[in-house]
Tab-separated table of C-alpha atoms and ligand atoms in Angstrom:
chain	number	residue	atom	x	y	z
A	6	MET	CA	-15.024	47.076	13.618
A	7	ARG	CA	-14.169	44.885	10.735
A	8	LYS	CA	-15.760	45.500	7.405
A	9	SER	CA	-17.378	42.368	5.762
A	10	VAL	CA	-16.304	42.395	1.824
A	11	PRO	CA	-18.029	39.774	-0.229
A	12	PRO	CA	-15.890	37.005	-1.856
A	13	ASP	CA	-16.150	38.510	-5.193
A	14	ARG	CA	-14.410	41.267	-4.391
A	15	ARG	CA	-10.886	38.915	-2.926
A	16	SER	CA	-11.021	37.322	-5.972
A	17	VAL	CA	-11.280	40.146	-7.918
A	18	ARG	CA	-8.222	41.298	-6.526
A	19	LEU	CA	-6.601	37.968	-6.226
A	20	ALA	CA	-7.116	37.717	-9.903
A	21	GLU	CA	-5.123	40.606	-10.818
A	22	ALA	CA	-2.076	39.744	-8.956
A	23	LEU	CA	-1.725	36.461	-10.207
A	24	GLY	CA	1.463	35.492	-12.383
A	25	CYS	CA	2.823	32.829	-13.937
A	26	PRO	CA	4.708	30.489	-11.051
A	27	ASP	CA	7.512	29.946	-13.777
A	28	CYS	CA	8.334	33.077	-16.267
A	29	ARG	CA	6.316	35.300	-13.784
A	30	ARG	CA	3.983	36.970	-16.992
A	31	PRO	CA	0.687	38.340	-15.971
A	32	LEU	CA	-2.314	35.323	-16.400
A	33	PRO	CA	-5.257	36.215	-17.994
A	34	ASP	CA	-8.856	35.055	-16.730
A	35	SER	CA	-7.778	31.271	-18.363
A	36	LEU	CA	-5.366	30.942	-15.741
A	37	ARG	CA	-2.994	29.568	-19.332
A	38	CYS	CA	0.066	31.389	-19.073
A	39	PRO	CA	0.634	32.709	-22.879
A	40	GLY	CA	4.598	32.885	-22.398
A	41	CYS	CA	5.421	29.112	-21.316
A	42	GLY	CA	1.697	27.442	-21.349
A	43	VAL	CA	1.626	26.738	-17.684
A	44	SER	CA	-2.325	26.337	-16.398
A	45	GLY	CA	-4.266	26.652	-13.277
A	46	SER	CA	-7.447	25.294	-12.659
A	47	ARG	CA	-10.901	26.584	-11.032
A	48	ASN	CA	-13.276	24.997	-8.635
A	49	GLY	CA	-15.643	27.521	-7.953
A	50	PRO	CA	-13.861	30.782	-6.498
A	51	GLN	CA	-11.232	28.500	-5.845
A	52	ILE	CA	-7.776	28.863	-7.776
A	53	ALA	CA	-5.009	25.812	-8.019
A	54	PHE	CA	-2.004	25.627	-9.653
A	55	ALA	CA	-0.448	22.633	-7.957
A	56	GLY	CA	-0.641	21.306	-4.306
A	57	PHE	CA	-0.684	18.262	-2.242
A	58	SER	CA	-1.508	15.051	-3.803
A	59	ASP	CA	-4.323	13.155	-1.034
A	60	GLU	CA	-1.776	10.477	-0.888
A	61	GLU	CA	1.281	13.032	0.509
A	62	LEU	CA	-1.365	14.432	3.043
A	63	ARG	CA	-2.249	10.555	4.090
A	64	GLN	CA	1.369	9.509	4.550
A	65	ASP	CA	1.762	10.272	8.399
A	66	PRO	CA	-1.056	8.321	10.394
A	67	LEU	CA	-2.011	11.221	12.476
A	68	ASN	CA	-1.515	13.757	9.803
A	69	HIS	CA	-4.298	11.692	7.971
A	70	LEU	CA	-6.466	11.883	10.802
A	71	LYS	CA	-5.896	15.694	11.215
A	72	GLU	CA	-6.511	16.187	7.284
A	73	SER	CA	-10.085	14.423	8.044
A	74	ALA	CA	-10.856	16.782	10.952
A	75	LYS	CA	-9.740	19.915	9.013
A	76	ARG	CA	-12.078	19.078	5.592
A	77	ARG	CA	-14.697	17.896	7.933
A	78	PHE	CA	-14.731	21.083	10.505
A	79	GLY	CA	-12.929	23.374	8.728
A	80	PRO	CA	-13.234	26.679	10.490
A	81	LEU	CA	-13.559	24.624	13.848
A	82	TYR	CA	-10.677	22.709	13.414
A	83	PRO	CA	-8.174	25.797	13.961
A	84	LEU	CA	-10.384	26.658	17.454
A	85	ALA	CA	-10.388	23.134	18.565
A	86	ILE	CA	-6.346	22.772	18.214
A	87	SER	CA	-6.208	26.223	20.010
A	88	LEU	CA	-8.389	24.849	22.826
A	89	LEU	CA	-7.282	21.570	23.032
A	90	SER	CA	-3.143	22.056	22.230
A	91	PRO	CA	-0.727	22.834	24.953
A	92	VAL	CA	0.404	25.486	22.959
A	93	TYR	CA	-0.764	29.210	24.404
A	94	MET	CA	-0.026	31.589	21.735
A	95	SER	CA	-0.803	34.981	22.103
A	96	GLY	CA	-3.370	37.150	19.289
A	97	SER	CA	-0.236	38.954	17.947
A	98	VAL	CA	-1.764	37.307	14.324
A	99	ARG	CA	-4.827	39.840	14.513
A	100	SER	CA	-2.588	42.812	15.596
A	101	PHE	CA	-0.174	42.541	12.851
A	102	LEU	CA	-3.344	42.455	10.492
A	103	ARG	CA	-4.628	45.197	12.166
A	104	SER	CA	-1.627	47.559	11.161
A	105	PHE	CA	-2.580	47.225	7.514
A	106	ASP	CA	-5.796	49.152	5.510
A	107	LEU	CA	-7.042	45.599	4.217
A	108	ASP	CA	-9.422	47.461	1.694
A	109	ARG	CA	-5.886	48.854	0.298
A	110	ASP	CA	-3.377	46.638	1.257
A	111	LEU	CA	-3.498	42.904	-0.176
A	112	VAL	CA	-2.457	40.375	1.996
A	113	ALA	CA	-1.935	37.050	1.962
A	114	ASP	CA	-1.690	33.785	4.967
A	115	LEU	CA	0.706	31.328	3.272
A	116	GLY	CA	-0.456	27.963	4.311
A	117	SER	CA	-3.882	29.269	6.269
A	118	GLY	CA	-4.631	25.750	6.240
A	119	THR	CA	-8.674	26.382	7.023
A	120	GLN	CA	-8.009	29.162	9.364
A	121	ARG	CA	-9.285	32.388	7.871
A	122	TYR	CA	-8.271	35.256	9.951
A	123	ASP	CA	-10.045	38.484	7.942
A	124	PRO	CA	-12.800	37.881	4.813
A	125	ARG	CA	-9.817	40.197	2.743
A	126	VAL	CA	-6.427	38.078	4.022
A	127	ILE	CA	-6.346	35.892	0.328
A	128	CYS	CA	-5.812	32.127	2.287
A	129	VAL	CA	-3.206	30.578	0.525
A	130	ASP	CA	-2.016	26.760	1.028
A	131	GLY	CA	-1.055	23.538	-0.774
A	132	GLY	CA	-4.801	22.072	0.621
A	133	SER	CA	-7.986	22.898	-0.881
A	134	TYR	CA	-9.724	23.721	2.188
A	135	ALA	CA	-13.339	25.508	1.221
A	136	ASN	CA	-11.735	27.936	2.460
A	137	VAL	CA	-8.432	28.791	0.738
A	138	ASP	CA	-8.735	30.621	-2.196
A	139	LEU	CA	-5.193	29.951	-4.274
A	140	VAL	CA	-3.903	25.936	-3.770
A	141	ALA	CA	-0.420	26.393	-4.553
A	142	ASP	CA	3.530	25.372	-4.091
A	143	LEU	CA	4.355	28.188	-1.168
A	144	SER	CA	8.124	27.809	-3.166
A	145	ARG	CA	6.578	28.470	-6.046
A	146	LEU	CA	3.582	31.345	-6.163
A	147	PRO	CA	1.683	31.947	-8.841
A	148	LEU	CA	1.595	35.464	-8.137
A	149	ARG	CA	3.248	38.382	-9.954
A	150	ASP	CA	6.419	40.148	-8.463
A	151	GLY	CA	5.560	42.457	-5.348
A	152	VAL	CA	2.034	42.462	-5.568
A	153	LEU	CA	1.406	42.152	-1.747
A	154	SER	CA	1.705	44.683	1.183
A	155	GLY	CA	1.896	42.133	3.949
A	156	VAL	CA	2.210	37.735	4.258
A	157	THR	CA	1.922	35.987	7.474
A	158	SER	CA	3.224	32.419	7.459
A	159	ILE	CA	1.864	30.700	11.084
A	160	ALA	CA	3.563	27.171	11.741
A	161	VAL	CA	4.610	26.794	8.259
A	162	LEU	CA	7.843	26.843	7.505
A	163	GLU	CA	8.586	23.999	9.679
A	164	HIS	CA	6.625	21.565	7.364
A	165	VAL	CA	9.112	22.341	4.095
A	166	PRO	CA	12.038	20.669	3.293
A	167	ASP	CA	13.246	24.227	2.032
A	168	PRO	CA	12.473	27.202	4.116
A	169	ASP	CA	14.852	29.285	2.284
A	170	ALA	CA	13.002	29.078	-0.947
A	171	HIS	CA	9.901	30.057	0.644
A	172	ILE	CA	11.401	33.355	2.305
A	173	ALA	CA	12.655	34.447	-1.161
A	174	GLU	CA	9.373	33.652	-2.505
A	175	MET	CA	7.505	35.854	0.628
A	176	TRP	CA	10.564	38.345	-0.623
A	177	ARG	CA	9.726	38.122	-3.941
A	178	VAL	CA	5.543	38.610	-3.539
A	179	LEU	CA	5.995	41.457	-1.210
A	180	ALA	CA	6.277	45.362	-2.348
A	181	PRO	CA	9.232	46.994	-1.326
A	182	GLY	CA	8.009	48.477	2.321
A	183	GLY	CA	5.618	45.089	2.839
A	184	ARG	CA	5.549	43.558	5.600
A	185	LEU	CA	5.727	39.810	6.994
A	186	PHE	CA	4.797	38.248	10.120
A	187	CYS	CA	6.404	34.406	10.708
A	188	TYR	CA	5.439	32.064	13.301
A	189	MET	CA	8.029	28.802	13.436
A	190	PRO	CA	8.116	26.477	16.561
A	191	PHE	CA	11.349	25.672	18.608
A	192	ILE	CA	10.399	23.147	21.266
A	193	VAL	CA	7.917	20.844	19.807
A	194	PRO	CA	7.553	17.464	19.338
A	195	PHE	CA	7.874	15.803	15.828
A	196	HIS	CA	4.423	16.645	14.014
A	197	ALA	CA	3.851	15.669	10.225
A	198	SER	CA	1.780	18.104	7.732
A	199	PRO	CA	2.427	16.834	5.562
A	200	ASP	CA	5.981	16.117	7.141
A	201	ASP	CA	8.109	18.001	9.344
A	202	TYR	CA	11.709	19.244	8.671
A	203	GLN	CA	13.390	21.796	11.585
A	204	ARG	CA	13.439	23.947	14.166
A	205	TYR	CA	14.836	27.063	15.061
A	206	THR	CA	16.757	28.953	18.178
A	207	LYS	CA	15.415	32.714	18.015
A	208	VAL	CA	19.218	34.025	16.557
A	209	GLY	CA	18.406	31.174	14.172
A	210	LEU	CA	14.967	32.326	12.618
A	211	GLU	CA	16.467	35.707	12.382
A	212	THR	CA	19.311	34.732	10.726
A	213	ARG	CA	16.879	33.279	7.687
A	214	PHE	CA	15.081	36.788	7.256
A	215	ARG	CA	18.741	38.495	7.273
A	216	ASN	CA	18.005	40.058	3.830
A	217	PHE	CA	14.768	41.800	5.370
A	218	GLU	CA	14.986	44.367	7.744
A	219	VAL	CA	14.019	42.569	11.193
A	220	LEU	CA	11.391	45.130	13.076
A	221	ASP	CA	10.884	42.279	15.929
A	222	VAL	CA	11.801	38.908	17.149
A	223	ARG	CA	10.123	37.918	20.277
A	224	VAL	CA	8.405	34.295	21.914
A	225	GLY	CA	5.469	33.410	20.434
A	226	GLY	CA	4.717	30.174	22.623
A	227	GLY	CA	6.323	30.405	25.733
A	228	PRO	CA	8.159	27.811	27.869
A	229	THR	CA	5.357	26.079	29.565
A	230	SER	CA	3.573	25.202	26.326
A	231	GLY	CA	7.174	23.140	24.956
A	232	LEU	CA	7.155	21.735	28.368
A	233	LEU	CA	3.433	20.608	28.283
A	234	TRP	CA	3.874	19.178	24.547
A	235	VAL	CA	6.761	17.235	25.223
A	236	LEU	CA	6.158	16.161	28.411
A	237	GLN	CA	2.326	14.299	26.907
A	238	GLU	CA	4.201	12.696	24.754
A	239	TRP	CA	6.786	11.487	27.175
A	240	LEU	CA	3.497	10.444	29.266
A	241	ALA	CA	2.472	8.537	26.480
A	242	LEU	CA	5.302	6.530	25.356
A	243	ALA	CA	6.090	6.079	28.935
A	244	LEU	CA	2.659	4.337	29.787
A	245	SER	CA	2.389	2.714	26.212
A	246	PHE	CA	4.939	0.010	26.963
A	247	GLY	CA	6.147	-0.405	23.341
A	248	SER	CA	3.048	-0.131	21.672
A	249	GLU	CA	2.460	2.095	19.097
A	250	ARG	CA	-1.431	1.723	19.210
A	251	LEU	CA	-1.632	2.208	23.263
A	252	TYR	CA	0.942	5.445	22.801
A	253	ARG	CA	-2.008	7.043	20.007
A	254	ALA	CA	-4.638	6.069	22.145
A	255	LEU	CA	-3.052	7.651	24.752
A	256	VAL	CA	-1.744	11.137	23.396
A	257	PRO	CA	-5.109	12.789	23.473
A	258	LEU	CA	-5.698	11.567	27.059
A	259	MET	CA	-2.339	13.644	27.665
A	260	TRP	CA	-4.184	16.682	26.298
A	261	VAL	CA	-6.321	16.870	29.851
A	262	LEU	CA	-2.836	18.731	31.163
A	263	SER	CA	-3.376	21.450	28.516
A	264	PRO	CA	-4.698	24.218	30.278
A	265	LEU	CA	-1.929	24.303	32.382
A	266	LYS	CA	-0.145	26.148	29.240
A	267	ILE	CA	-2.452	29.485	31.070
A	268	LEU	CA	0.994	29.737	33.013
A	269	ASP	CA	2.274	31.189	30.053
A	270	ALA	CA	0.377	34.721	30.150
A	271	VAL	CA	3.208	35.262	32.418
A	272	MET	CA	6.491	32.453	31.729
A	273	ALA	CA	6.722	33.778	28.767
A	274	ARG	CA	7.750	37.141	29.387
A	275	HIS	CA	10.761	35.686	31.421
A	276	PRO	CA	14.056	37.153	30.020
A	277	ALA	CA	15.113	33.629	29.649
A	278	ALA	CA	12.143	32.583	28.399
A	279	PRO	CA	13.581	31.981	24.849
A	280	VAL	CA	16.166	28.931	26.257
A	281	ILE	CA	12.656	26.853	26.329
A	282	ALA	CA	10.455	28.609	24.478
A	283	SER	CA	7.715	26.700	22.437
A	284	GLY	CA	8.215	29.064	19.357
A	285	PHE	CA	9.456	32.571	17.922
A	286	VAL	CA	7.308	35.265	16.297
A	287	ILE	CA	9.228	37.489	13.575
A	288	GLU	CA	7.872	40.821	12.200
A	289	ALA	CA	10.325	41.672	9.161
A	290	ARG	CA	9.823	44.542	6.518
A	291	LYS	CA	11.221	44.305	2.700
A	292	VAL	CA	13.569	46.742	1.752
A	293	GLY	CA	15.015	48.025	-1.088
A	294	PRO	CA	13.603	47.480	-4.511
B	315	LIG	ZN1	4.682	31.157	-17.750
């Protein structure tokens, strides 16, 4: 059974883990670094160091809509996406979290968006959504070295220009023996959040985490999901006769095909599924100091 922990306990644990994003010194209550003067701010229980500007989040027209929906619907947004999206993902994030004693082990979800998997997990994001505990640049975390037992990063690294810098930060903030869970798309159309930079094959993802001990790399979103999302975009393109406005209006109508994703409950297990899988999960451990 999941234990509920009052939010102040989470804030206390986060405060103990905070460190200057520049010089790594522990941060006092004032959130101002005694070494280099970098400072953060507080908005209720939320701590902010850096993050996306509203302008960045609104550059892409579709992302602008997504941002409005995230702010309006909060935790209902990821629920709606899991129902409407063409991607069928197994619930393996939760089983990864169950492998920790979250009353003792500090775990952070880097790029949480409006999702909170467990009241004891620290939500970190570039956007200041209501559930986010720490608003920060994920490649420059305001956390001390080795303070985390676990890290999750779900469909985040395609949206950053420098994934290696983000992975190096995961390494730095994890304690030796600490584990990470990362989902990264492969066959997926362009989708800005606030932008979109890359995809990885199974071996490509594994290579990015070569400094870690890789525990498992597997299909996280199956081949039907990969096909459906591309097909939905293709149909909207083909039926909009060169009009971007019509294309945008048609995309949501194509979500009617999304329930076919259930085929991935079987197809994702095919040994050749990685050829057109929608995405991969990697679980890895930090070894050494
Ligand atoms: Zn400093």
